[in-house]
Amino acid sequence: MQSIDVSSEKNIDVYNLETSSSEHSYHVNGIAVHNCWCAVGKDNTCGKRYEWQLGNLPFGFDHKYIYSEIGYNFKATDLQAALGVSQIKKLPKFVETRRDNWKFYREHLNEFNEHLIMPEPTAYSKPSWFGFTISIKEKSPFTRTDLISFLDQNKIDSRMLFAGNIVRHPAYMDIRHRVSGTLHKSDFVTKNTFWIGVAPVVTRPMQNYVVEKFAEFMKRYK
């Protein structure tokens, strides 16, 4: 993942919301995860991250998460597998922190539920959350692109919820396939849904900053 720093105006130290910010790990992450990356300390140098419309995808779909080739995005290496195995002993703490970070966002972003759909765990489940999923309601006065662009300008990164309706992506548009139903739920996710991180490296000061920026954005629509 791309390394993103975040800081507030309250003398909070600069934090890293994703992975190690060293130049070496930055480029390794960019190459290993996807082939779209900018120089260290720079973002969106192509000027098209949220400013274009490709194929049948909605306008503003983050190009970092467009599936342009079949298969390559999920090709793990032996090195990545070895690193994963070495982290297993830390898993209980990782899971605990992810649940705690998710709970914080669920409690503190709920005040914006007039415009946002908040996630709920399946009954009787206790997930180890991958991220905090947020959807923009259809009748909201702003779009997903409006919100995530604002977050990005304030050094808060976000992710598309995987592919959404994958047959709208360039890699799959021309394959033979059968569609059952309207896929309107998949299209809703493709257009309206994103998530923010709850990884163990996310600290409480970072989360407070994120909530503050959500509140700042929402003030425009009261």
mmCIF file of C-alpha atoms in Angstrom:
data_model
loop_
_atom_site.group_PDB
_atom_site.id
_atom_site.type_symbol
_atom_site.label_atom_id
_atom_site.label_comp_id
_atom_site.label_asym_id
_atom_site.label_seq_id
_atom_site.Cartn_x
_atom_site.Cartn_y
_atom_site.Cartn_z
ATOM 1 C CA MET A 1 0.000 0.000 0.000
ATOM 2 C CA GLN A 2 1.099 3.556 -0.512
ATOM 3 C CA SER A 3 2.517 5.218 2.592
ATOM 4 C CA ILE A 4 0.383 8.153 3.736
ATOM 5 C CA ASP A 5 1.280 10.563 6.548
ATOM 6 C CA VAL A 6 -1.346 12.398 8.570
ATOM 7 C CA SER A 7 -1.027 15.298 11.001
ATOM 8 C CA SER A 8 -3.419 17.744 12.643
ATOM 9 C CA GLU A 9 -3.142 21.335 13.777
ATOM 10 C CA LYS A 10 -2.972 20.318 17.459
ATOM 11 C CA ASN A 11 0.730 19.441 17.646
ATOM 12 C CA ILE A 12 0.073 15.770 17.024
ATOM 13 C CA ASP A 13 3.158 14.087 15.633
ATOM 14 C CA VAL A 14 3.143 13.032 12.016
ATOM 15 C CA TYR A 15 1.944 9.456 11.745
ATOM 16 C CA ASN A 16 2.010 6.819 9.089
ATOM 17 C CA LEU A 17 -1.424 5.345 8.366
ATOM 18 C CA GLU A 18 -0.365 2.439 6.215
ATOM 19 C CA THR A 19 3.081 0.852 6.264
ATOM 20 C CA SER A 20 6.666 1.789 6.958
ATOM 21 C CA SER A 21 7.505 5.149 5.412
ATOM 22 C CA SER A 22 11.109 4.324 4.513
ATOM 23 C CA GLU A 23 11.955 4.829 0.864
ATOM 24 C CA HIS A 24 12.907 1.177 0.409
ATOM 25 C CA SER A 25 9.701 -0.274 1.824
ATOM 26 C CA TYR A 26 7.648 2.373 0.019
ATOM 27 C CA HIS A 27 8.772 1.208 -3.416
ATOM 28 C CA VAL A 28 8.638 -2.482 -2.498
ATOM 29 C CA ASN A 29 5.033 -2.050 -1.370
ATOM 30 C CA GLY A 30 4.090 -0.102 -4.472
ATOM 31 C CA ILE A 31 5.544 -2.653 -6.839
ATOM 32 C CA ALA A 32 4.371 -5.728 -4.912
ATOM 33 C CA VAL A 33 0.769 -4.613 -4.470
ATOM 34 C CA HIS A 34 0.102 -2.751 -7.707
ATOM 35 C CA ASN A 35 1.981 -1.065 -10.519
ATOM 36 C CA CYS A 36 0.675 2.431 -9.828
ATOM 37 C CA TRP A 37 2.879 4.541 -7.595
ATOM 38 C CA CYS A 38 4.286 8.039 -7.243
ATOM 39 C CA ALA A 39 7.628 9.283 -5.978
ATOM 40 C CA VAL A 40 8.112 9.373 -2.202
ATOM 41 C CA GLY A 41 6.261 12.327 -0.687
ATOM 42 C CA LYS A 42 4.097 12.870 -3.767
ATOM 43 C CA ASP A 43 0.591 11.675 -4.556
ATOM 44 C CA ASN A 44 -1.706 11.746 -7.576
ATOM 45 C CA THR A 45 1.010 13.089 -9.887
ATOM 46 C CA CYS A 46 -1.005 11.869 -12.873
ATOM 47 C CA GLY A 47 -3.862 14.147 -11.771
ATOM 48 C CA LYS A 48 -6.423 11.461 -12.545
ATOM 49 C CA ARG A 49 -6.882 9.541 -9.314
ATOM 50 C CA TYR A 50 -10.439 10.853 -8.817
ATOM 51 C CA GLU A 51 -10.882 12.915 -11.971
ATOM 52 C CA TRP A 52 -11.749 10.499 -14.751
ATOM 53 C CA GLN A 53 -14.247 7.913 -15.889
ATOM 54 C CA LEU A 54 -13.059 4.651 -17.414
ATOM 55 C CA GLY A 55 -15.252 2.193 -19.285
ATOM 56 C CA ASN A 56 -18.437 1.352 -17.398
ATOM 57 C CA LEU A 57 -17.102 2.407 -14.006
ATOM 58 C CA PRO A 58 -18.600 5.458 -12.266
ATOM 59 C CA PHE A 59 -16.838 8.801 -12.609
ATOM 60 C CA GLY A 60 -14.169 9.264 -9.967
ATOM 61 C CA PHE A 61 -13.520 5.566 -9.302
ATOM 62 C CA ASP A 62 -10.009 5.543 -7.814
ATOM 63 C CA HIS A 63 -7.747 4.327 -10.618
ATOM 64 C CA LYS A 64 -5.452 2.635 -8.108
ATOM 65 C CA TYR A 65 -8.181 0.020 -7.709
ATOM 66 C CA ILE A 66 -9.227 -0.530 -11.301
ATOM 67 C CA TYR A 67 -8.804 -4.140 -12.417
ATOM 68 C CA SER A 68 -7.077 -3.804 -15.779
ATOM 69 C CA GLU A 69 -5.449 -7.250 -15.990
ATOM 70 C CA ILE A 70 -6.828 -10.618 -14.919
ATOM 71 C CA GLY A 71 -4.803 -12.454 -12.281
ATOM 72 C CA TYR A 72 -1.825 -10.261 -11.512
ATOM 73 C CA ASN A 73 -3.220 -8.242 -8.597
ATOM 74 C CA PHE A 74 -3.394 -11.331 -6.375
ATOM 75 C CA LYS A 75 -0.091 -12.997 -7.200
ATOM 76 C CA ALA A 76 1.700 -13.357 -3.840
ATOM 77 C CA THR A 77 5.418 -14.132 -3.681
ATOM 78 C CA ASP A 78 7.301 -16.586 -1.451
ATOM 79 C CA LEU A 79 8.803 -13.601 0.366
ATOM 80 C CA GLN A 80 5.363 -12.200 1.152
ATOM 81 C CA ALA A 81 4.263 -15.615 2.434
ATOM 82 C CA ALA A 82 7.342 -15.870 4.668
ATOM 83 C CA LEU A 83 6.683 -12.423 6.105
ATOM 84 C CA GLY A 84 3.089 -13.440 6.791
ATOM 85 C CA VAL A 85 4.141 -16.574 8.655
ATOM 86 C CA SER A 86 6.588 -14.575 10.778
ATOM 87 C CA GLN A 87 3.739 -12.325 11.933
ATOM 88 C CA ILE A 88 1.416 -15.122 13.118
ATOM 89 C CA LYS A 89 2.596 -14.820 16.720
ATOM 90 C CA LYS A 90 1.375 -11.213 16.735
ATOM 91 C CA LEU A 91 -2.054 -12.118 15.365
ATOM 92 C CA PRO A 92 -4.057 -12.014 18.654
ATOM 93 C CA LYS A 93 -2.905 -8.444 19.334
ATOM 94 C CA PHE A 94 -3.536 -7.427 15.718
ATOM 95 C CA VAL A 95 -7.097 -8.754 15.915
ATOM 96 C CA GLU A 96 -7.764 -7.031 19.238
ATOM 97 C CA THR A 97 -6.519 -3.678 17.918
ATOM 98 C CA ARG A 98 -8.507 -3.947 14.683
ATOM 99 C CA ARG A 99 -11.700 -4.601 16.633
ATOM 100 C CA ASP A 100 -11.004 -1.687 18.950
ATOM 101 C CA ASN A 101 -10.258 0.706 16.071
ATOM 102 C CA TRP A 102 -13.397 -0.400 14.220
ATOM 103 C CA LYS A 103 -15.517 0.124 17.339
ATOM 104 C CA PHE A 104 -14.136 3.652 17.755
ATOM 105 C CA TYR A 105 -15.154 4.658 14.230
ATOM 106 C CA ARG A 106 -18.545 3.004 14.590
ATOM 107 C CA GLU A 107 -19.274 5.027 17.730
ATOM 108 C CA HIS A 108 -17.818 8.357 16.626
ATOM 109 C CA LEU A 109 -18.957 8.480 12.985
ATOM 110 C CA ASN A 110 -22.514 7.425 13.768
ATOM 111 C CA GLU A 111 -23.570 11.064 14.163
ATOM 112 C CA PHE A 112 -23.265 11.388 10.381
ATOM 113 C CA ASN A 113 -25.737 8.593 9.615
ATOM 114 C CA GLU A 114 -28.095 11.047 7.921
ATOM 115 C CA HIS A 115 -25.847 10.753 4.882
ATOM 116 C CA LEU A 116 -23.691 7.690 5.602
ATOM 117 C CA ILE A 117 -24.537 4.007 5.923
ATOM 118 C CA MET A 118 -22.545 2.467 8.753
ATOM 119 C CA PRO A 119 -21.426 -1.186 8.821
ATOM 120 C CA GLU A 120 -22.938 -3.798 11.122
ATOM 121 C CA PRO A 121 -21.471 -7.216 11.950
ATOM 122 C CA THR A 122 -23.467 -10.304 11.057
ATOM 123 C CA ALA A 123 -25.475 -11.594 14.011
ATOM 124 C CA TYR A 124 -23.481 -13.854 16.371
ATOM 125 C CA SER A 125 -20.219 -13.025 14.573
ATOM 126 C CA LYS A 126 -17.049 -11.453 15.965
ATOM 127 C CA PRO A 127 -14.999 -10.317 12.961
ATOM 128 C CA SER A 128 -11.387 -9.327 12.746
ATOM 129 C CA TRP A 129 -12.138 -6.260 10.656
ATOM 130 C CA PHE A 130 -10.181 -5.622 7.472
ATOM 131 C CA GLY A 131 -11.376 -2.010 7.343
ATOM 132 C CA PHE A 132 -14.237 0.311 8.282
ATOM 133 C CA THR A 133 -16.751 0.318 5.441
ATOM 134 C CA ILE A 134 -18.765 3.463 4.673
ATOM 135 C CA SER A 135 -21.446 3.959 2.015
ATOM 136 C CA ILE A 136 -22.905 7.254 0.822
ATOM 137 C CA LYS A 137 -26.707 7.230 0.807
ATOM 138 C CA GLU A 138 -28.295 7.665 -2.609
ATOM 139 C CA LYS A 139 -30.053 10.923 -1.681
ATOM 140 C CA SER A 140 -27.040 12.526 -0.028
ATOM 141 C CA PRO A 141 -26.097 15.998 -1.335
ATOM 142 C CA PHE A 142 -22.521 14.852 -1.988
ATOM 143 C CA THR A 143 -20.858 11.946 -3.750
ATOM 144 C CA ARG A 144 -18.273 9.434 -2.643
ATOM 145 C CA THR A 145 -15.730 11.253 -4.796
ATOM 146 C CA ASP A 146 -16.494 14.518 -2.976
ATOM 147 C CA LEU A 147 -15.837 12.926 0.406
ATOM 148 C CA ILE A 148 -12.777 10.826 -0.382
ATOM 149 C CA SER A 149 -11.186 13.716 -2.309
ATOM 150 C CA PHE A 150 -11.610 15.893 0.783
ATOM 151 C CA LEU A 151 -10.107 13.184 2.970
ATOM 152 C CA ASP A 152 -7.208 12.754 0.554
ATOM 153 C CA GLN A 153 -6.522 16.505 0.603
ATOM 154 C CA ASN A 154 -6.252 16.194 4.378
ATOM 155 C CA LYS A 155 -3.815 13.259 4.130
ATOM 156 C CA ILE A 156 -6.369 10.567 5.004
ATOM 157 C CA ASP A 157 -6.256 7.715 2.531
ATOM 158 C CA SER A 158 -9.170 5.460 1.628
ATOM 159 C CA ARG A 159 -9.826 2.393 -0.487
ATOM 160 C CA MET A 160 -12.538 1.230 -2.832
ATOM 161 C CA LEU A 161 -14.404 -1.829 -1.510
ATOM 162 C CA PHE A 162 -12.505 -4.199 -3.777
ATOM 163 C CA ALA A 163 -14.012 -4.334 -7.276
ATOM 164 C CA GLY A 164 -17.690 -3.739 -6.613
ATOM 165 C CA ASN A 165 -19.375 -4.896 -9.824
ATOM 166 C CA ILE A 166 -16.328 -6.541 -11.344
ATOM 167 C CA VAL A 167 -17.765 -6.870 -14.861
ATOM 168 C CA ARG A 168 -17.577 -3.070 -15.125
ATOM 169 C CA HIS A 169 -13.777 -3.211 -14.873
ATOM 170 C CA PRO A 170 -11.688 -3.205 -18.075
ATOM 171 C CA ALA A 171 -10.224 -6.660 -17.421
ATOM 172 C CA TYR A 172 -13.657 -8.285 -17.376
ATOM 173 C CA MET A 173 -15.799 -6.188 -19.718
ATOM 174 C CA ASP A 174 -15.291 -8.447 -22.728
ATOM 175 C CA ILE A 175 -15.302 -11.878 -21.107
ATOM 176 C CA ARG A 176 -18.205 -14.233 -21.704
ATOM 177 C CA HIS A 177 -20.472 -14.159 -18.684
ATOM 178 C CA ARG A 178 -24.060 -14.510 -17.556
ATOM 179 C CA VAL A 179 -25.728 -11.924 -15.324
ATOM 180 C CA SER A 180 -28.457 -13.019 -12.918
ATOM 181 C CA GLY A 181 -30.678 -10.133 -11.870
ATOM 182 C CA THR A 182 -29.870 -6.435 -12.039
ATOM 183 C CA LEU A 183 -26.714 -6.418 -9.870
ATOM 184 C CA HIS A 184 -28.037 -3.153 -8.408
ATOM 185 C CA LYS A 185 -26.433 -3.876 -5.029
ATOM 186 C CA SER A 186 -23.054 -4.444 -6.679
ATOM 187 C CA ASP A 187 -23.495 -1.236 -8.664
ATOM 188 C CA PHE A 188 -24.364 0.648 -5.464
ATOM 189 C CA VAL A 189 -21.118 -0.552 -3.864
ATOM 190 C CA THR A 190 -19.152 0.372 -6.997
ATOM 191 C CA LYS A 191 -20.546 3.902 -6.914
ATOM 192 C CA ASN A 192 -21.066 4.703 -3.233
ATOM 193 C CA THR A 193 -18.880 2.554 -0.963
ATOM 194 C CA PHE A 194 -15.328 2.904 0.357
ATOM 195 C CA TRP A 195 -13.429 2.114 3.507
ATOM 196 C CA ILE A 196 -10.818 3.553 5.816
ATOM 197 C CA GLY A 197 -8.128 1.663 7.694
ATOM 198 C CA VAL A 198 -8.304 0.028 11.115
ATOM 199 C CA ALA A 199 -4.845 -1.574 11.004
ATOM 200 C CA PRO A 200 -2.867 -1.956 14.250
ATOM 201 C CA VAL A 201 -0.620 0.982 13.295
ATOM 202 C CA VAL A 202 -3.611 3.356 13.471
ATOM 203 C CA THR A 203 -3.455 5.148 16.825
ATOM 204 C CA ARG A 204 -6.163 6.978 18.764
ATOM 205 C CA PRO A 205 -4.777 10.450 17.887
ATOM 206 C CA MET A 206 -4.973 9.452 14.208
ATOM 207 C CA GLN A 207 -8.568 8.327 14.635
ATOM 208 C CA ASN A 208 -9.519 11.538 16.431
ATOM 209 C CA TYR A 209 -8.054 13.468 13.513
ATOM 210 C CA VAL A 210 -10.069 11.408 11.017
ATOM 211 C CA VAL A 211 -13.306 12.029 12.939
ATOM 212 C CA GLU A 212 -12.530 15.764 13.105
ATOM 213 C CA LYS A 213 -12.134 15.889 9.325
ATOM 214 C CA PHE A 214 -15.381 14.005 8.755
ATOM 215 C CA ALA A 215 -17.114 16.581 10.964
ATOM 216 C CA GLU A 216 -15.482 19.434 9.044
ATOM 217 C CA PHE A 217 -16.713 18.004 5.743
ATOM 218 C CA MET A 218 -20.241 17.362 7.021
ATOM 219 C CA LYS A 219 -20.646 20.964 8.211
ATOM 220 C CA ARG A 220 -21.036 21.944 4.564
ATOM 221 C CA TYR A 221 -24.302 20.012 4.337
ATOM 222 C CA LYS A 222 -26.148 21.032 7.491
#
